Amino acid sequence: MIDKTLPSCEAAVADVHDGATVMVGGFGTAGMPYALIDALLAQGARELTIVNNNAGNGDTGLAALIRHRRVRRIVCSFPRQTDSQHFDAAYRAGEIELELVPQGNLAARIHAAGNGLGAIFTPTGYGTRIAEDKETREIDGRHYVLEYPLHADFSLIRAHRGDRWGNLVYRKTARNFGPLMAMAAKCTIAEVDDVVPLGGLDPEAVVTPGIFVQRVVATSAHRREAA
Amino acid sequence: MIDKTLPSCEAAVADVHDGATVMVGGFGTAGMPYALIDALLAQGARELTIVNNNAGNGDTGLAALIRHRRVRRIVCSFPRQTDSQHFDAAYRAGEIELELVPQGNLAARIHAAGNGLGAIFTPTGYGTRIAEDKETREIDGRHYVLEYPLHADFSLIRAHRGDRWGNLVYRKTARNFGPLMAMAAKCTIAEVDDVVPLGGLDPEAVVTPGIFVQRVVATSAHRREAA
Amino acid sequence: MNRLSRDAIAARVARDIPEGAYVNLGIGLPTRVADFLPADKEIFLHSENGLLGMGPAPAPGEEDPDLINAGKQPVTLLTGGCYFHHADSFAMMRSGRLDVCVLGAFQVSVYGDLANWSTGAPDAIPAVGGAMDLAIGARQVFVMMDLLTRDGASKLVAECSYPLTGLRCVSRVYTDLGVFAVGAQGARVIETVDGVSLDDLRRLTGVPLEPATHEENAP
Amino acid sequence: MNRLSRDAIAARVARDIPEGAYVNLGIGLPTRVADFLPADKEIFLHSENGLLGMGPAPAPGEEDPDLINAGKQPVTLLTGGCYFHHADSFAMMRSGRLDVCVLGAFQVSVYGDLANWSTGAPDAIPAVGGAMDLAIGARQVFVMMDLLTRDGASKLVAECSYPLTGLRCVSRVYTDLGVFAVGAQGARVIETVDGVSLDDLRRLTGVPLEPATHEENAP
């Protein structure tokens, strides 16, 4: 019997190595896998490359990882926010490297990795600083920039429900980057509100098929017994 | 009030012009929009370029379009089957042009159009006849072929249920190319078993958001009243 | 000189959005356009974080942290709306499915170049978000902004001095002093607010301005 | 000379598929492998037309024309299986998520080149389907075939004469006379059927063959 559920976030992130590239789901706080990030913080891995839309909000989650100097490099679209003080400080101190990627290109590059493509020509960013030193090409009268896929060693994502085969559904706009990041990592770890028995998810409505997910952890207080 | 439903397939395909590129959903017979194809046949448009996984089965649907010499060119992955006699005859008579595309590249090229990409580097077909005369590139030690997006003027697809905003859900493996083709055409026409009232589809389970669909026709005998 | 309030600019933008349009309202000022869309018309609001058919803010106490817009504010979903992931969401943009996108700007050139993501200050932390994707991803990009900076410099310019967000992407500029069509032909004045003349706008902006033709007047 | 039946070859392939593997069984002969997968192990069958967790053929009368496999035969879905569109389905392949793909072949080279989509006959109508995607899309590509054609020519060759499906993509070849590892090092014999010697295989195939090392024996 295949059971991808794990009893704790600690167990789920135990093998994240120093220097790993870790995608972290979420747009702002919606879909942010807080329990997995807390576990990663406690686990202690360093020199991480983080891929997320933002660079942390407030003092918890991704912001805490940055505050504790676990992040060497961040790939994101919108680091600067009113409550991104820990990133701001690390960046100004030269302690963190930033690769700024337009949000749609970020999604497309993660998706390109998940689709096994070698590179894509995307129109976003053409003629701007973002495309400086990048290969460009005119195709059918439109200008494109060549962008490469973003792969990860681990993806930490938050979903609504999962089953022991790793199938996932999300909740509202907390879906955001989760399904893409699940496709782009060697090891995808999902924290979910509930683990449901096999068959508890409508096969027509599964958003992330289990083939993209290696580990599932229920983090809700009202966790249910799995199949 | 926006209502994308139309009373008949005839009305839905009335403006398909001679020489149009028409994507036709379906893998074999699953997801094949038979009623729309019949209407297109009756409508009479000629010199069509058809994009479908196959090149018609038996005497109906796509096969009938070919038999009636409406198709100048077909882009597909698997034309030759035991019951593809109408394509076979037209091909051997030099009356139809064939662009053979591996099935995954076909999906990826349609998807690239739907994603607004200019081109993609895909590994499939590298080193084979399919890639002859195509640009190739080695990226991170793997070989890729440059492939261009497939766009369409019209996509004719079959879905299970739809609403007046064009949201669609599919049924089992009849989903296949439908969601991709909906994204790649200027005008997507969906035949559905039932039009349901707005709100009748779970917003978490909508597979094709209405933004990708221009026209919806209920073709089931047990058609319901829409919202 | 008469100036339109920000709400009045938002209302003016709303007038140019037809029923059935798929529309993305950028973070900040453009969000206000939603308040002026006619209640009797169905217009589809897209939020790039993954929803279509965005409704108004929820009643107090009804906020759901999993249901937010691109500005990370709580929103609602209309009946008939739906959710999707980021790749599909930006596919809608990149493939030209959005009819209108409304954005703020630091500068817009008479040719439709847009600068709205960075002032280029050397010590600023850069952040682009979805701005570049939106700039190139809608059939029509509407900018709403004050025509002048607080220092009186025109934000409608011959050439942007700030870092670009997108090349030749803006079609209309809605300001407190007038509405402009921009593009390959240069800037055209579609309308001015009461008491502001074409010559006033020429003087304030310092760029060549002509009245819009009949065709340019049609949004 | 002893030869394995096609079912026996299928059973031999099935032995090398571990629990939890994601597996695509190509159209035709490879489909039979499903009949020999152990009932007490969970193995995930993928069908490229858009399902994962494919179950056995339905009972007569229970067929659903909307639930078919890549060979267009009616199938079932296991509890816990799910549906998806073609782009996601081929994303699973291209991004290396399939552990094993089992394919038939016209020829396999000792270096793992595969020819299974066209005989190259000038009057043939070409059809490739998902063969090229599958060839490059699984972590391990297993080929099952008879070692010899009806005319006695070896299908394990130094270099494919038929049009290629994929370069250096096959890892193992399961035949009626023996099992081979193929790859950069050339062909190695993992096992022969009873009564067939290594020298017999060398003579029949005409290609250099060595016994597999311990490492090469591990699937």
Short mmCIF file of C-alpha atoms in Angstrom, two decimals, chain D residues 23-211:
data_model
loop_
_atom_site.label_atom_id
_atom_site.label_comp_id
_atom_site.label_asym_id
_atom_site.label_seq_id
_atom_site.Cartn_x
_atom_site.Cartn_y
_atom_site.Cartn_z
CA VAL D 23 3.81 3.29 -15.33
CA ASN D 24 2.63 3.82 -18.88
CA LEU D 25 1.95 0.71 -20.91
CA GLY D 26 2.10 1.37 -24.64
CA ILE D 27 -0.62 0.37 -27.05
CA GLY D 28 -0.68 -3.28 -28.12
CA LEU D 29 1.48 -5.95 -26.55
CA PRO D 30 2.67 -3.87 -23.56
CA THR D 31 -0.95 -3.55 -22.41
CA ARG D 32 -0.76 -7.19 -21.34
CA VAL D 33 1.73 -6.32 -18.60
CA ALA D 34 -1.23 -5.02 -16.58
CA ASP D 35 -2.59 -8.54 -16.29
CA PHE D 36 0.55 -9.65 -14.45
CA LEU D 37 1.00 -6.82 -11.97
CA PRO D 38 0.61 -8.17 -8.44
CA ALA D 39 -2.84 -7.51 -7.03
CA ASP D 40 -1.44 -6.82 -3.56
CA LYS D 41 0.77 -3.95 -4.69
CA GLU D 42 -0.34 -0.45 -5.63
CA ILE D 43 1.08 0.47 -9.02
CA PHE D 44 -0.20 3.56 -10.82
CA LEU D 45 -1.06 3.14 -14.47
CA HIS D 46 -1.00 6.31 -16.54
CA SER D 47 -2.78 6.63 -19.85
CA GLU D 48 -1.65 9.59 -21.90
CA ASN D 49 -5.14 10.51 -23.00
CA GLY D 50 -5.69 11.81 -19.48
CA LEU D 51 -5.98 9.47 -16.56
CA LEU D 52 -3.90 8.16 -13.73
CA GLY D 53 -4.95 5.15 -11.69
CA MET D 54 -6.30 3.21 -14.64
CA GLY D 55 -8.14 0.05 -13.66
CA PRO D 56 -8.97 -3.09 -15.62
CA ALA D 57 -11.45 -3.39 -18.47
CA PRO D 58 -15.06 -2.92 -17.37
CA ALA D 59 -17.49 -5.79 -17.12
CA PRO D 60 -19.43 -6.38 -20.33
CA GLY D 61 -22.22 -3.83 -20.61
CA GLU D 62 -20.44 -1.43 -18.25
CA GLU D 63 -18.33 0.25 -20.92
CA ASP D 64 -18.34 4.06 -20.97
CA PRO D 65 -17.33 5.68 -24.27
CA ASP D 66 -15.91 8.62 -22.30
CA LEU D 67 -13.59 6.36 -20.30
CA ILE D 68 -10.98 4.85 -22.61
CA ASN D 69 -7.25 4.28 -22.68
CA ALA D 70 -4.68 5.43 -25.22
CA GLY D 71 -5.55 2.41 -27.36
CA LYS D 72 -9.18 3.61 -27.32
CA GLN D 73 -10.33 0.54 -25.42
CA PRO D 74 -12.83 0.94 -22.57
CA VAL D 75 -11.18 0.93 -19.14
CA THR D 76 -12.08 1.81 -15.56
CA LEU D 77 -10.73 4.22 -12.98
CA LEU D 78 -9.46 2.97 -9.64
CA THR D 79 -10.66 4.63 -6.47
CA GLY D 80 -8.11 7.41 -5.98
CA GLY D 81 -7.47 7.86 -9.68
CA CYS D 82 -8.14 11.11 -11.50
CA TYR D 83 -8.55 12.81 -14.86
CA PHE D 84 -6.60 15.66 -16.48
CA HIS D 85 -6.11 17.28 -19.86
CA HIS D 86 -3.53 16.40 -22.48
CA ALA D 87 -1.06 19.14 -21.58
CA ASP D 88 -0.88 17.99 -17.97
CA SER D 89 -0.73 14.38 -19.11
CA PHE D 90 2.28 14.92 -21.33
CA ALA D 91 3.82 17.22 -18.72
CA MET D 92 3.98 14.13 -16.51
CA MET D 93 6.04 12.41 -19.19
CA ARG D 94 8.27 15.22 -20.28
CA SER D 95 9.18 16.22 -16.75
CA GLY D 96 10.27 12.69 -15.86
CA ARG D 97 7.43 11.76 -13.52
CA LEU D 98 6.81 8.35 -15.07
CA ASP D 99 9.04 5.70 -13.58
CA VAL D 100 8.55 3.15 -16.32
CA CYS D 101 7.17 3.12 -19.81
CA VAL D 102 6.78 -0.18 -21.64
CA LEU D 103 6.80 -0.02 -25.44
CA GLY D 104 6.90 -2.33 -28.41
CA ALA D 105 9.59 -1.87 -31.04
CA PHE D 106 10.64 -2.63 -34.59
CA GLN D 107 14.27 -2.24 -33.58
CA VAL D 108 16.34 -1.26 -30.56
CA SER D 109 20.02 -0.46 -30.84
CA VAL D 110 22.54 -1.71 -28.32
CA TYR D 111 22.91 1.95 -27.26
CA GLY D 112 19.23 2.28 -26.51
CA ASP D 113 18.03 4.01 -29.67
CA LEU D 114 14.41 3.12 -30.38
CA ALA D 115 12.60 2.63 -33.69
CA ASN D 116 8.94 1.82 -33.22
CA TRP D 117 6.82 4.28 -35.15
CA SER D 118 7.54 3.80 -38.83
CA THR D 119 8.97 1.13 -41.06
CA GLY D 120 10.06 3.88 -43.41
CA ALA D 121 8.17 2.32 -46.30
CA PRO D 122 7.77 5.11 -48.85
CA ASP D 123 4.05 4.53 -49.42
CA ALA D 124 3.12 4.19 -45.74
CA ILE D 125 0.97 6.83 -44.10
CA PRO D 126 2.98 8.06 -41.15
CA ALA D 127 1.47 8.01 -37.65
CA VAL D 128 3.43 8.66 -34.51
CA GLY D 129 0.89 9.26 -31.72
CA GLY D 130 2.55 9.49 -28.32
CA ALA D 131 5.45 7.18 -29.14
CA MET D 132 8.12 9.88 -29.31
CA ASP D 133 6.87 11.57 -26.16
CA LEU D 134 6.87 8.28 -24.28
CA ALA D 135 10.31 7.35 -25.56
CA ILE D 136 11.95 10.41 -24.06
CA GLY D 137 9.55 10.86 -21.20
CA ALA D 138 9.99 8.05 -18.73
CA ARG D 139 12.87 7.50 -16.34
CA GLN D 140 13.15 3.98 -17.68
CA VAL D 141 11.89 2.82 -21.05
CA PHE D 142 11.36 -0.93 -21.25
CA VAL D 143 10.87 -2.49 -24.65
CA MET D 144 9.09 -5.81 -25.05
CA MET D 145 9.36 -7.59 -28.36
CA ASP D 146 10.33 -10.84 -30.02
CA LEU D 147 14.09 -10.84 -30.46
CA LEU D 148 13.84 -11.86 -34.12
CA THR D 149 11.58 -10.93 -36.99
CA ARG D 150 9.64 -13.67 -38.75
CA ASP D 151 12.51 -13.75 -41.22
CA GLY D 152 15.01 -14.36 -38.46
CA ALA D 153 16.58 -10.88 -38.49
CA SER D 154 17.57 -9.50 -35.11
CA LYS D 155 15.54 -6.59 -33.80
CA LEU D 156 18.35 -5.83 -31.36
CA VAL D 157 20.80 -4.11 -33.67
CA ALA D 158 24.06 -2.21 -33.77
CA GLU D 159 22.27 0.71 -35.38
CA CYS D 160 18.60 1.14 -36.23
CA SER D 161 17.80 1.09 -39.94
CA TYR D 162 14.18 2.16 -39.38
CA PRO D 163 13.32 5.79 -38.61
CA LEU D 164 14.10 6.63 -34.99
CA THR D 165 11.52 7.29 -32.31
CA GLY D 166 14.07 8.47 -29.76
CA LEU D 167 17.81 8.56 -29.23
CA ARG D 168 19.44 6.64 -26.36
CA CYS D 169 16.18 6.29 -24.50
CA VAL D 170 15.68 2.52 -23.90
CA SER D 171 17.16 0.95 -20.80
CA ARG D 172 15.92 -2.63 -21.01
CA VAL D 173 14.72 -5.01 -23.69
CA TYR D 174 12.52 -7.95 -22.76
CA THR D 175 12.29 -10.61 -25.44
CA ASP D 176 11.20 -14.19 -26.00
CA LEU D 177 14.82 -15.35 -25.78
CA GLY D 178 16.34 -13.16 -23.10
CA VAL D 179 16.41 -9.87 -21.25
CA PHE D 180 18.97 -7.21 -22.16
CA ALA D 181 20.24 -3.99 -20.65
CA VAL D 182 21.10 -1.44 -23.33
CA GLY D 183 22.76 1.93 -23.11
CA ALA D 184 26.02 3.83 -23.47
CA GLN D 185 28.02 0.70 -22.60
CA GLY D 186 26.33 -1.37 -25.29
CA ALA D 187 24.11 -4.40 -24.74
CA ARG D 188 24.38 -6.69 -21.75
CA VAL D 189 22.53 -9.94 -21.20
CA ILE D 190 20.61 -9.96 -17.94
CA GLU D 191 19.10 -13.37 -18.41
CA THR D 192 18.38 -15.94 -21.09
CA VAL D 193 15.51 -18.37 -21.29
CA ASP D 194 16.24 -21.96 -20.37
CA GLY D 195 18.34 -23.68 -22.98
CA VAL D 196 19.52 -20.51 -24.70
CA SER D 197 23.18 -19.63 -24.25
CA LEU D 198 24.97 -16.32 -24.47
CA ASP D 199 26.64 -17.60 -27.62
CA ASP D 200 23.25 -18.46 -29.10
CA LEU D 201 22.18 -14.86 -28.56
CA ARG D 202 25.43 -13.54 -30.06
CA ARG D 203 24.90 -15.69 -33.12
CA LEU D 204 21.22 -14.75 -33.52
CA THR D 205 21.68 -11.01 -33.01
CA GLY D 206 25.10 -10.48 -34.52
CA VAL D 207 25.81 -7.74 -31.98
CA PRO D 208 28.44 -7.77 -29.22
CA LEU D 209 26.91 -9.10 -26.01
CA GLU D 210 28.38 -9.47 -22.55
CA PRO D 211 26.81 -10.75 -19.35
#
